[in-house]
Short mmCIF file of C-alpha atoms and ligand atoms in Angstrom, two decimals:
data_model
loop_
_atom_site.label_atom_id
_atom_site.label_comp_id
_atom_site.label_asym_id
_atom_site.label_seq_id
_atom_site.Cartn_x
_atom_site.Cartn_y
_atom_site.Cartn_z
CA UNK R 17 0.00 0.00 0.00
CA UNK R 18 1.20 3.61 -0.47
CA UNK R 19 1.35 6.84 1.52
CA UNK R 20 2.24 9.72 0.85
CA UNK R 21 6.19 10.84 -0.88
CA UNK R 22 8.38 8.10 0.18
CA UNK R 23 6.53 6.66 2.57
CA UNK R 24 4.51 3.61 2.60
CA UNK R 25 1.54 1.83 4.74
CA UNK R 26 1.82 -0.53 7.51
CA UNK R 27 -1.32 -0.04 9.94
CA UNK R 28 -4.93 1.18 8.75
CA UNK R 29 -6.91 1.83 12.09
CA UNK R 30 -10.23 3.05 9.42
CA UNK R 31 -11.67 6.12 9.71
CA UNK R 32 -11.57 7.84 13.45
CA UNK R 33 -12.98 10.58 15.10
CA UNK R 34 -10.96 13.46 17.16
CA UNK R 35 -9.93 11.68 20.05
CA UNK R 36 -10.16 14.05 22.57
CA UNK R 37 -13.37 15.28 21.05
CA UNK R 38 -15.79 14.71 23.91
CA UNK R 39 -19.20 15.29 23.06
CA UNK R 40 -22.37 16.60 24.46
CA UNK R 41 -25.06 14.57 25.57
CA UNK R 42 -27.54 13.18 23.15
CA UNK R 43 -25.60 14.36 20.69
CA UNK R 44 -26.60 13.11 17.19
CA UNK R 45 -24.80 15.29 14.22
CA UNK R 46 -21.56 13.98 12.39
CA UNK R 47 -18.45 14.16 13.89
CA UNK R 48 -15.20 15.22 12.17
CA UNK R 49 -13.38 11.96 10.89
CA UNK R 50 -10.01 11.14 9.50
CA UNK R 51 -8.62 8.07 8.28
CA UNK R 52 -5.96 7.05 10.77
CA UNK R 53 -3.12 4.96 9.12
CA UNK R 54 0.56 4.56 10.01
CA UNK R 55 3.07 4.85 7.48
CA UNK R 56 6.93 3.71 7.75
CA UNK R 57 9.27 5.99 4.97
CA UNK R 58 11.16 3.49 2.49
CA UNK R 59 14.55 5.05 2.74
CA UNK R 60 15.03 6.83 6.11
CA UNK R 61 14.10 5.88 9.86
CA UNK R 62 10.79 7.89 9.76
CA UNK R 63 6.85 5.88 11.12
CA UNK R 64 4.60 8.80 11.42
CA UNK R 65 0.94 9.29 10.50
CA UNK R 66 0.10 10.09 7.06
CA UNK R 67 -2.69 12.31 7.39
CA UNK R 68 -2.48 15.79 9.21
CA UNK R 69 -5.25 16.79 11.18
CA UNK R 70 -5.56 20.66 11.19
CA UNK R 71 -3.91 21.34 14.59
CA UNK R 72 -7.08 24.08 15.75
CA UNK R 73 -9.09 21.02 15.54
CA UNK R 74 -7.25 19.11 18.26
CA UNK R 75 -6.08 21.86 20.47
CA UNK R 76 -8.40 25.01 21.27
CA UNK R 77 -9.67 26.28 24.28
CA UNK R 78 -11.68 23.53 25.06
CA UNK R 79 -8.90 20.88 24.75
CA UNK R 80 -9.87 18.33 27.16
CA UNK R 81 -6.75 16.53 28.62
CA UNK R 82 -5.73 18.39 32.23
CA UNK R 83 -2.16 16.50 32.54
CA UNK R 84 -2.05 17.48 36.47
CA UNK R 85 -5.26 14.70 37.31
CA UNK R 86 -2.02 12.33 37.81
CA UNK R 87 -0.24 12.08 40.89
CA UNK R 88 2.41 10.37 39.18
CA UNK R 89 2.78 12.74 36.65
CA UNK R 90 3.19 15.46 38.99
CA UNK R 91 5.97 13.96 40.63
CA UNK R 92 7.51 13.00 37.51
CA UNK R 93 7.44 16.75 35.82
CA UNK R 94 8.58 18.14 39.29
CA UNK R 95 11.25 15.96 38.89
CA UNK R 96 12.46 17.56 35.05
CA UNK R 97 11.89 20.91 37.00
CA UNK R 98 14.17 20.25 39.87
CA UNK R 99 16.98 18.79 37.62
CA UNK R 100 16.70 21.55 34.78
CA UNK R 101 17.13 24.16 38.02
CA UNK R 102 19.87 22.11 39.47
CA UNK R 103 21.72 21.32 35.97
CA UNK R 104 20.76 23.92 33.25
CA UNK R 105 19.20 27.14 35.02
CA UNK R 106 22.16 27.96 36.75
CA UNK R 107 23.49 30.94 34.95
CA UNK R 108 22.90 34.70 35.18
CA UNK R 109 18.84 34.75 34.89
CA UNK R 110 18.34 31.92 33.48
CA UNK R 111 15.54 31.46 30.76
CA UNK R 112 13.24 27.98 30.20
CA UNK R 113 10.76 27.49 27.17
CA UNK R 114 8.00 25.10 27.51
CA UNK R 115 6.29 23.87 24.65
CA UNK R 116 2.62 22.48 25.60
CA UNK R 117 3.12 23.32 28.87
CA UNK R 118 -0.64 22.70 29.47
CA UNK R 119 -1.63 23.02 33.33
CA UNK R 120 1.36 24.49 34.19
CA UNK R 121 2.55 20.83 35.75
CA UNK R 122 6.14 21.18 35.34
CA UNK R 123 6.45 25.08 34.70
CA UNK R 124 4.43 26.17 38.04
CA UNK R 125 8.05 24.36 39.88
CA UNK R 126 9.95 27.06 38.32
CA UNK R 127 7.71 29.37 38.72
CA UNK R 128 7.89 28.39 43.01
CA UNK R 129 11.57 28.78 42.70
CA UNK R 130 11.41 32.09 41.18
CA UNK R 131 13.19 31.24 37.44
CA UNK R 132 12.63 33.01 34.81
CA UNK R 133 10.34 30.99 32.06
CA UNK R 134 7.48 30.80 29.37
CA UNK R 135 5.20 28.28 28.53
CA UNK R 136 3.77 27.88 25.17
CA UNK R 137 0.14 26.26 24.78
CA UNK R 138 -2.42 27.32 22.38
CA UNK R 139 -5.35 25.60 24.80
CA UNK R 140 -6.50 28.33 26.64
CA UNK R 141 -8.41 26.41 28.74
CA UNK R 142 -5.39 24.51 30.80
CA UNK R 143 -2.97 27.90 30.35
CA UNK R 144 -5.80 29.51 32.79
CA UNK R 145 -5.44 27.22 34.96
CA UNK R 146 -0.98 27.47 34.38
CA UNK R 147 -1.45 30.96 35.13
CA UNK R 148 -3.70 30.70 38.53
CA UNK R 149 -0.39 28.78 39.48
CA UNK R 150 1.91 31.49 38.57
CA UNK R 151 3.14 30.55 35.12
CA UNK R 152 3.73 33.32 32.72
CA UNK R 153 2.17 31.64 29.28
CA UNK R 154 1.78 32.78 26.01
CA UNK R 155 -1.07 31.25 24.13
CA UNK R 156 0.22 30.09 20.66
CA UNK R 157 1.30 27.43 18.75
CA UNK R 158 4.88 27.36 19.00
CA UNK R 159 6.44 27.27 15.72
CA UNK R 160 9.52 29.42 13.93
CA UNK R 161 7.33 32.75 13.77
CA UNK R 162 6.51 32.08 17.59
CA UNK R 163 9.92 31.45 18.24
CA UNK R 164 11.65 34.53 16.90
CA UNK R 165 8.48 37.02 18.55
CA UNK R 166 10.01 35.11 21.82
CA UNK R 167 13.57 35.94 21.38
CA UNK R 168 12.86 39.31 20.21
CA UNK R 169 10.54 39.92 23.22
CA UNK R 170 12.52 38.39 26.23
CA UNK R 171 16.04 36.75 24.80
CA UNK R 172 17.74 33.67 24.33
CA UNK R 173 16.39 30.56 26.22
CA UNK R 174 18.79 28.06 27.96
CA UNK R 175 16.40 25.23 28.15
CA UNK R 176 13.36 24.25 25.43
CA UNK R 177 11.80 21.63 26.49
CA UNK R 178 8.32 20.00 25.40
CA UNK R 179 7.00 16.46 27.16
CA UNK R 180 4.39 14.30 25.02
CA UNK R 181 3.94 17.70 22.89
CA UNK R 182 6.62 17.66 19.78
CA UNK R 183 5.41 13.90 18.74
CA UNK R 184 2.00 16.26 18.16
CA UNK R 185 3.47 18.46 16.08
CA UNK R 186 3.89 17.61 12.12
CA UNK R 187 5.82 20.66 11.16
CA UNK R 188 9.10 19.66 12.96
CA UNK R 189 10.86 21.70 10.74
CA UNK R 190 9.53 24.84 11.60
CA UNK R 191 9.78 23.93 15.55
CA UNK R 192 13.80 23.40 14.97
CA UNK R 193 14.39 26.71 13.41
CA UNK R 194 12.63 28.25 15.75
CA UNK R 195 14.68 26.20 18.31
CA UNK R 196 17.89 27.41 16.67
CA UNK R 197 16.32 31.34 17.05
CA UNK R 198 15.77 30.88 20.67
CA UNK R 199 18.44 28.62 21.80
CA UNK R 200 21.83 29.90 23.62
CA UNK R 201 25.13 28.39 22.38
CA UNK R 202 25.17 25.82 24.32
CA UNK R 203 21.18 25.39 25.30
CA UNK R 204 19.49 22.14 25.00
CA UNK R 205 16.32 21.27 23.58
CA UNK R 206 14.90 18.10 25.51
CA UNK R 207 11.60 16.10 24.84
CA UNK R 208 10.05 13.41 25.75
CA UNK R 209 7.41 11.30 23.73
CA UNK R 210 6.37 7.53 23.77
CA UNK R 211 8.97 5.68 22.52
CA UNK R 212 8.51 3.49 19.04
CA UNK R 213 10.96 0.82 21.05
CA UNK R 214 8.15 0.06 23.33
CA UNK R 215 5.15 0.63 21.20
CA UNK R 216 6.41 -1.95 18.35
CA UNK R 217 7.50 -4.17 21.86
CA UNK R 218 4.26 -3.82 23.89
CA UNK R 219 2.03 -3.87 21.11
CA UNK R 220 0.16 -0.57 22.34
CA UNK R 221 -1.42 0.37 19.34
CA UNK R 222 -3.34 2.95 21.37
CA UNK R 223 -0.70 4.82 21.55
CA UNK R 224 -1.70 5.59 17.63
CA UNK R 225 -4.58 8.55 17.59
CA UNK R 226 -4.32 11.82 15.79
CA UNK R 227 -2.37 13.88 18.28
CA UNK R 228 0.73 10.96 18.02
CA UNK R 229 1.66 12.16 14.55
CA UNK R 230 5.49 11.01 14.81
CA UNK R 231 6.65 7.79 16.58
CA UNK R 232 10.44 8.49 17.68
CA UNK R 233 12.86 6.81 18.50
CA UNK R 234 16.81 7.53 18.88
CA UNK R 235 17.50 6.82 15.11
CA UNK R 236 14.88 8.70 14.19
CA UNK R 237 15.60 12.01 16.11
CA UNK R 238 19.08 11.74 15.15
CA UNK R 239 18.17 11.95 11.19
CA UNK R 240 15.13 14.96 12.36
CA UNK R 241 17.88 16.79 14.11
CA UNK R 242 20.86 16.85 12.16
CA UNK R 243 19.91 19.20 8.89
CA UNK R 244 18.90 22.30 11.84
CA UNK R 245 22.97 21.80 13.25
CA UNK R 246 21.69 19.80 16.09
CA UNK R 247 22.57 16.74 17.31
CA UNK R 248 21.36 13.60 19.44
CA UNK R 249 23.36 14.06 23.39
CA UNK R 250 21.31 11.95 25.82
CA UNK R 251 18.44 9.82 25.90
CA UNK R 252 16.33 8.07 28.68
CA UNK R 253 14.15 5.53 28.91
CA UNK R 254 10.97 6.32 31.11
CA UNK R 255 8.35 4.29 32.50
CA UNK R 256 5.36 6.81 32.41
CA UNK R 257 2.63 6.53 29.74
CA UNK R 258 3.65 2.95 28.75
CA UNK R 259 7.15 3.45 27.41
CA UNK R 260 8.86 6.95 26.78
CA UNK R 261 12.52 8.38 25.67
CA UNK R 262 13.22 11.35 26.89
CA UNK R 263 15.75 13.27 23.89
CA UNK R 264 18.52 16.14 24.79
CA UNK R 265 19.15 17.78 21.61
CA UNK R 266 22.34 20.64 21.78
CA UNK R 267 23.76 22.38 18.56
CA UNK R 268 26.62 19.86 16.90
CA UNK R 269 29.89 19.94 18.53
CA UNK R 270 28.11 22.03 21.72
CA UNK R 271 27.57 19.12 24.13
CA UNK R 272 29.47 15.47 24.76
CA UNK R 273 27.11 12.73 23.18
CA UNK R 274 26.57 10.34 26.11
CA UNK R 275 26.91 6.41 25.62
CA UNK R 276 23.59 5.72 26.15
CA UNK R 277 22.74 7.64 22.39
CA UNK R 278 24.79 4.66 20.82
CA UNK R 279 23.38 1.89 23.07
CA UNK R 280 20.01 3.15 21.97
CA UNK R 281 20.56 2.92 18.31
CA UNK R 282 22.17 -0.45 18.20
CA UNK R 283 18.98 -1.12 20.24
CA UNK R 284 17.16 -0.43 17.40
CA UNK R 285 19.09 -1.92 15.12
CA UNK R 286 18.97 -5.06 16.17
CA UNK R 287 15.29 -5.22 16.58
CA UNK R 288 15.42 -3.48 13.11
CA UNK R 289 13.02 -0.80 14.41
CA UNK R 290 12.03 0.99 11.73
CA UNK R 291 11.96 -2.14 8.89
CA UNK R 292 9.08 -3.09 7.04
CA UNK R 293 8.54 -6.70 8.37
CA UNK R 294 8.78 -5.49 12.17
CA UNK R 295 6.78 -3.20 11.11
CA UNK R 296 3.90 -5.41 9.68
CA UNK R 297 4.75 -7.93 12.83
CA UNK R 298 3.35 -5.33 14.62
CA UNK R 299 0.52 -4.72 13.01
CA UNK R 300 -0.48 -8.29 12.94
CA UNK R 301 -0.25 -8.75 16.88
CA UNK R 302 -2.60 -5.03 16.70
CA UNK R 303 -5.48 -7.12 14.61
CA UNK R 304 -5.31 -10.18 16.91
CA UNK R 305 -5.22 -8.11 19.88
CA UNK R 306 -8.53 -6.24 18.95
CA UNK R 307 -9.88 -9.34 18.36
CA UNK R 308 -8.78 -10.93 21.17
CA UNK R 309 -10.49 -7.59 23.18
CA UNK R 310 -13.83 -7.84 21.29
CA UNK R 311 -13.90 -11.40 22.33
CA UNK R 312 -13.90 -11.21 25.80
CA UNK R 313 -16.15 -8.45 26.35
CA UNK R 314 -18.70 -10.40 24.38
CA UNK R 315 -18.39 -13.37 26.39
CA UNK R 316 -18.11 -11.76 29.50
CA UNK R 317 -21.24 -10.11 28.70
CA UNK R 318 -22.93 -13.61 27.47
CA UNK R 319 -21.98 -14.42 30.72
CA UNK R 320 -24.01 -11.54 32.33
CA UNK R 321 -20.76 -9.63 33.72
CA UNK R 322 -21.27 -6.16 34.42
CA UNK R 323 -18.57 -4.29 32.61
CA UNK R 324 -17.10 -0.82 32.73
CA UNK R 325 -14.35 1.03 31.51
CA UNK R 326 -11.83 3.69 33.26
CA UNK R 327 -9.99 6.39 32.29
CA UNK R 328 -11.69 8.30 29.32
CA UNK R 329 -8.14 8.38 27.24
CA UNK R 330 -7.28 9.74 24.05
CA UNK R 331 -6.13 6.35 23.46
CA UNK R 332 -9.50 4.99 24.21
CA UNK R 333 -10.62 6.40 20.57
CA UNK R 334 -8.62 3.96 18.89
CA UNK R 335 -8.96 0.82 21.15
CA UNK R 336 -13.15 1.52 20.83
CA UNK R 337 -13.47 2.83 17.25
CA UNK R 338 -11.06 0.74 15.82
CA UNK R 339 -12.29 -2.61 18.03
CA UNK R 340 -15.68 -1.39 17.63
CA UNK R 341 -16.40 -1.38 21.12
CA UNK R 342 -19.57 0.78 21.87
CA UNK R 343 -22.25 1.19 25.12
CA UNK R 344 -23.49 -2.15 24.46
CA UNK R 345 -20.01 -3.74 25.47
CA UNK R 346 -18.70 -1.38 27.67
CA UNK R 347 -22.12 1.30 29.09
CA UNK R 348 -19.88 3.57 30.72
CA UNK R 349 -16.37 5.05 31.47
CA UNK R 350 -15.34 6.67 34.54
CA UNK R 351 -13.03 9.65 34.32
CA UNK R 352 -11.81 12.14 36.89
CA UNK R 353 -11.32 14.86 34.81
CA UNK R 354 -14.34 17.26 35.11
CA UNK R 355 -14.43 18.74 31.18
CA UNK R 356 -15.13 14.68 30.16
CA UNK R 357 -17.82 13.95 32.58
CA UNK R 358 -21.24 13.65 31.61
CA UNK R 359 -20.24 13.50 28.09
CA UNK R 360 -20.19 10.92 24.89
CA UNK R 361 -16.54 9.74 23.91
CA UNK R 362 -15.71 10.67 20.64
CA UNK R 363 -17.20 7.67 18.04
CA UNK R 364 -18.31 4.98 19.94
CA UNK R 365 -20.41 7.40 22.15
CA UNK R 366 -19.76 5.52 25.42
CA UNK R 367 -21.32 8.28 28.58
CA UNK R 368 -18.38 9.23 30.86
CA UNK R 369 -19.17 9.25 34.68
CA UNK R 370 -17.16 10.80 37.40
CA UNK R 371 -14.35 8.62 39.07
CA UNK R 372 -16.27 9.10 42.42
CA UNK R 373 -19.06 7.20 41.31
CA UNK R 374 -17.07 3.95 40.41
CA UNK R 375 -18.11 2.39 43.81
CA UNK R 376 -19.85 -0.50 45.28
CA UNK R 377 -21.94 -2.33 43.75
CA UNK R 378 -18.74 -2.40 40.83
CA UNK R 379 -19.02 -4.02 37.97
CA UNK R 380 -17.81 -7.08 38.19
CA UNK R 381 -14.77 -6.73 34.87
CA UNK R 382 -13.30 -3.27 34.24
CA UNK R 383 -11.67 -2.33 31.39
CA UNK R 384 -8.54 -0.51 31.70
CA UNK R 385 -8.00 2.43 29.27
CA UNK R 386 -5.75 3.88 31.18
CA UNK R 387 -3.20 1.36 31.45
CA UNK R 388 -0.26 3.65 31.68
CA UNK R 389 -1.32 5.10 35.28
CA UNK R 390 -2.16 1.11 35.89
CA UNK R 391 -0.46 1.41 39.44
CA UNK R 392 -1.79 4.60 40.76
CA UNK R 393 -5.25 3.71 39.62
CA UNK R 394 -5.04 0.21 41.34
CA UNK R 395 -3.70 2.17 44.48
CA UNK R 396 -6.54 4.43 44.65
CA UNK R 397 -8.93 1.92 43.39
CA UNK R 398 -7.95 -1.17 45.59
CA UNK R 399 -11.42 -1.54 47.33
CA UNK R 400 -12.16 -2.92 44.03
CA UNK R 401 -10.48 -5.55 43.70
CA UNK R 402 -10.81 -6.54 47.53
CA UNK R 403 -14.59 -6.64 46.42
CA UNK R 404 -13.51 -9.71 44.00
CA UNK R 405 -13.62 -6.95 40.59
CA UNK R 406 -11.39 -7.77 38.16
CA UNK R 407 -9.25 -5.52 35.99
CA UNK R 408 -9.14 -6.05 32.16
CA UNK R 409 -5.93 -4.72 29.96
CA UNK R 410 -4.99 -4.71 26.81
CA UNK R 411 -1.55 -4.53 26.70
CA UNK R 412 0.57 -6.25 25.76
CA UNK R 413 -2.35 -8.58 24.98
CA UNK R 414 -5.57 -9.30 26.42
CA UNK R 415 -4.98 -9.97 30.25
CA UNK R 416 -7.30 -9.82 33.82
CA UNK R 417 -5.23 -8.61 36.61
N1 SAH J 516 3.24 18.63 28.57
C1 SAH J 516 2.00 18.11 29.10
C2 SAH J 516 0.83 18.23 28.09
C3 SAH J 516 0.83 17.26 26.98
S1 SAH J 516 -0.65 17.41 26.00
C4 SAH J 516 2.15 16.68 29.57
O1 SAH J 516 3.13 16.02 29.22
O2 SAH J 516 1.26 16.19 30.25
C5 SAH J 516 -0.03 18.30 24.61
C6 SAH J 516 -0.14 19.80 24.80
O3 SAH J 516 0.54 20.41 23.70
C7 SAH J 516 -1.57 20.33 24.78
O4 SAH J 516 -1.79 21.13 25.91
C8 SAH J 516 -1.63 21.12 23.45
O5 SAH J 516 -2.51 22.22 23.50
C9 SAH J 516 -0.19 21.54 23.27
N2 SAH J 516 0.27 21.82 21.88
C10 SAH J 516 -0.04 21.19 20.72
N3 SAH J 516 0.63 21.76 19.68
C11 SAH J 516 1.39 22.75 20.20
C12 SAH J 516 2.31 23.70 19.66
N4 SAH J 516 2.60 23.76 18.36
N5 SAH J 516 2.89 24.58 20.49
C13 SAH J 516 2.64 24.57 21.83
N6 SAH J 516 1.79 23.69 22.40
C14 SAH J 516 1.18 22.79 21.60
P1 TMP J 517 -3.63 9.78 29.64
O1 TMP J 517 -3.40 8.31 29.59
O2 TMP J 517 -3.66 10.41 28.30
O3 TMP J 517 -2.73 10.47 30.63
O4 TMP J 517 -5.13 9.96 30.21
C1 TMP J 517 -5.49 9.46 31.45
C2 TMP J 517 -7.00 9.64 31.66
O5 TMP J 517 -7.37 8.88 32.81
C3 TMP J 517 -7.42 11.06 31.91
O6 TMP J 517 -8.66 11.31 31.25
C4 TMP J 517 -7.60 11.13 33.42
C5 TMP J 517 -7.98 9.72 33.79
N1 TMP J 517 -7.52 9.32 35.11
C6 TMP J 517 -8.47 8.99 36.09
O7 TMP J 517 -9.68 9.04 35.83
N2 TMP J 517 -8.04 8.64 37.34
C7 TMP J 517 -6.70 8.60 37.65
O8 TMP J 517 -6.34 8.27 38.78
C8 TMP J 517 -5.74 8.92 36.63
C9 TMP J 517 -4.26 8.87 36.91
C10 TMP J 517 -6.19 9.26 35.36
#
């Protein structure tokens, strides 16, 4: 199959809807689709979507996703806070860019310890809410234009950094000139993103929606990178949202390139990452999986289990649209995030409820959208299971816990 220049097909998910498009009750109109189809380039290390979805679709005021409703994440992003002030913003008034800085989760840290910053998120909804916590934020898109209006306006930055944001962005080559405008000599641009590695690994084929336009991976970043004068430093593996790497990016020659860039690549290498049969491996274990999902549900509901789902995810589009798994398999979701409640998820038009109402009597299977915050839910949730409920994943097959 074909894609577009250069690149060629190796998952169709079918047509999908927004999928953090939450919709009203009752709601009966069409809803904006796409066709949602991953595409691997012949040549070069590049999987990516191949259709762009026009980015004021996704992210506007009303964007959806609150990134502080994790503990977990909290502690994680205070933890890129505390090292960038430790490591990076230690000069004469320091300067830190964040791109998609949404709630002001890692920002609002340095804003506490009094460092000079900006955060960059065209959602005005979650900047508010930055901005009640004392982050400056600009709302925009951040892209080259963006960029140089910021340099112009309040100087070079030290740090740019940007966590499960630049994998959003198709127009990577705008963001790196405007990251060469802004940076200092020797600044660093770090992101992190959900890591191909794990995805092709794990089999977490939710981790494919419209937002996830690029799936990096060392290899890849290094090729993105090097025509802007930048190169590849550092990378980490993470363990939040199912598999990340977080990438330190410094101009060429600026920065030693750490050992673990290397060990990362031959990584990939050997599990020839990027190749078209790993590829379509993948994509074979993604079909049998869905299957595998649809399934179950059915014949725990032949079985007259009561079954509910949790965590209203952007990943949850895929899993239900592409499954097609709809209010007759799964009648509700709880969510804690308020701007989801009482609404339809996007396609399969399954109501969201409030967290606080997943109580006794549970259902008796729960299906785990949220996978990635696995442990903190099952923390919080652990009356649950005491009750003899049973948790359903997905990843990296079909599994109770
Ligand atoms: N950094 C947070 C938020 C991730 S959600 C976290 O890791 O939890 C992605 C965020 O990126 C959204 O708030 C979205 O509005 C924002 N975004 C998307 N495109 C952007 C762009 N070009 N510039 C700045 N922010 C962008
Ligand atoms: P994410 O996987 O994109 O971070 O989305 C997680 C979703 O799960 C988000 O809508 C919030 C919800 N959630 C809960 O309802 N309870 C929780 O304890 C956590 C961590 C997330």
């Amino acid at each position: 199959m074909s894609g577009p220049d250069g690149f060629e097909i190796v998952l169709d998910l079918g047509m999908q809807p927004l999928s953090d498009s939450f919709l009203p009750p009752g709601h009966d109109g069409a809803e904006y689709t796409y066709p949602l189809r991953v595409v691997r380039h012949t040549e070069h290390p590049l999987v990516r979507l191949d259709t762009v979805v026009p980015r004021e679709k996704m992210f506007h005021d009303e964007y959806p996703y609150h990134s502080s409703t994790s503990t977990r994440m909290q502690e994680h992003f205070s933890a890129v806070a505390d090292r960038f002030l430790r490591d990076e913003l230690t000069g004469d008034d320091p300067f830190i860019v964040e791109i998609g800085s949404n709630d002001g989760i890692m920002l609002s840290r340095v804003a506490d310890a009094g460092r000079r910053h900006l955060g960059v998120d065209p959602a005005g909804g979650v900047g508010d809410i930055a901005r009640e916590r004392g982050v400056r934020v600009r709302a925009a898109f951040f892209d080259e234009q963006c960029a140089r209006e910021i340099r112009a306006e309040d100087g070079p930055a030290d740090v740019v950094y940007a966590a499960n944001t630049m994998c959003h962005i198709p127009y990577l080559d705008s963001i790196l000139r405007g990251v060469d405008a802004l940076l200092t000599r020797d600044g660093i641009l770090v992101f992190e993103d959900p890591y191909l590695g794990d995805i092709v690994e794990r089999a977490s084929f939710d981790q494919i929606y419209d937002e996830h336009f690029h799936f990096f991976s060392a290899t890849s970043v290094q090729h993105i990178v090097a025509p802007h004068g930048f190169e590849l430093v550092d990378v980490e593996r993470l363990g939040v949202h199912g598999g990340e790497v977080r990438y330190t990016v410094a101009r060429r020659g600026a920065r030693p390139v750490g050992h673990a860039v290397a060990e990362l690549v031959a990584h990939e290498q050997a599990m020839d990452l990027h190749g078209r049969a790993t590829l379509e491996g993948f994509a074979a274990r993604v079909r049998t999986n869905a299957t595998d999902l649809v399934r179950t549900l059915t014949d725990l509901r032949a079985e007259g289990k009561r079954i509910a789902g949790f965590g209203a995810t952007a990943k949850s589009a895929t899993v239900t649209n592409y499954a097609g798994i709809g209010p007759d398999l799964v009648p509700v979701i709880y969510d804690s995030t308020p701007a989801k409640q009482g609404r339809l998820s996007p396609g399969a038009h399954i109501p969201i409820a409030p967290s606080s109402e997943f109580r006794a009597p549970y259902p008796d299977y729960t299906l785990l959208f949220a996978w990635n915050h696995a442990e903190e839910i099952m923390e919080q949730e652990v009356a649950y299971r005491e009750s003899g409920g049973r948790w359903l994943v997905y990843v990296p097959d079909v599994h109770v816990v």
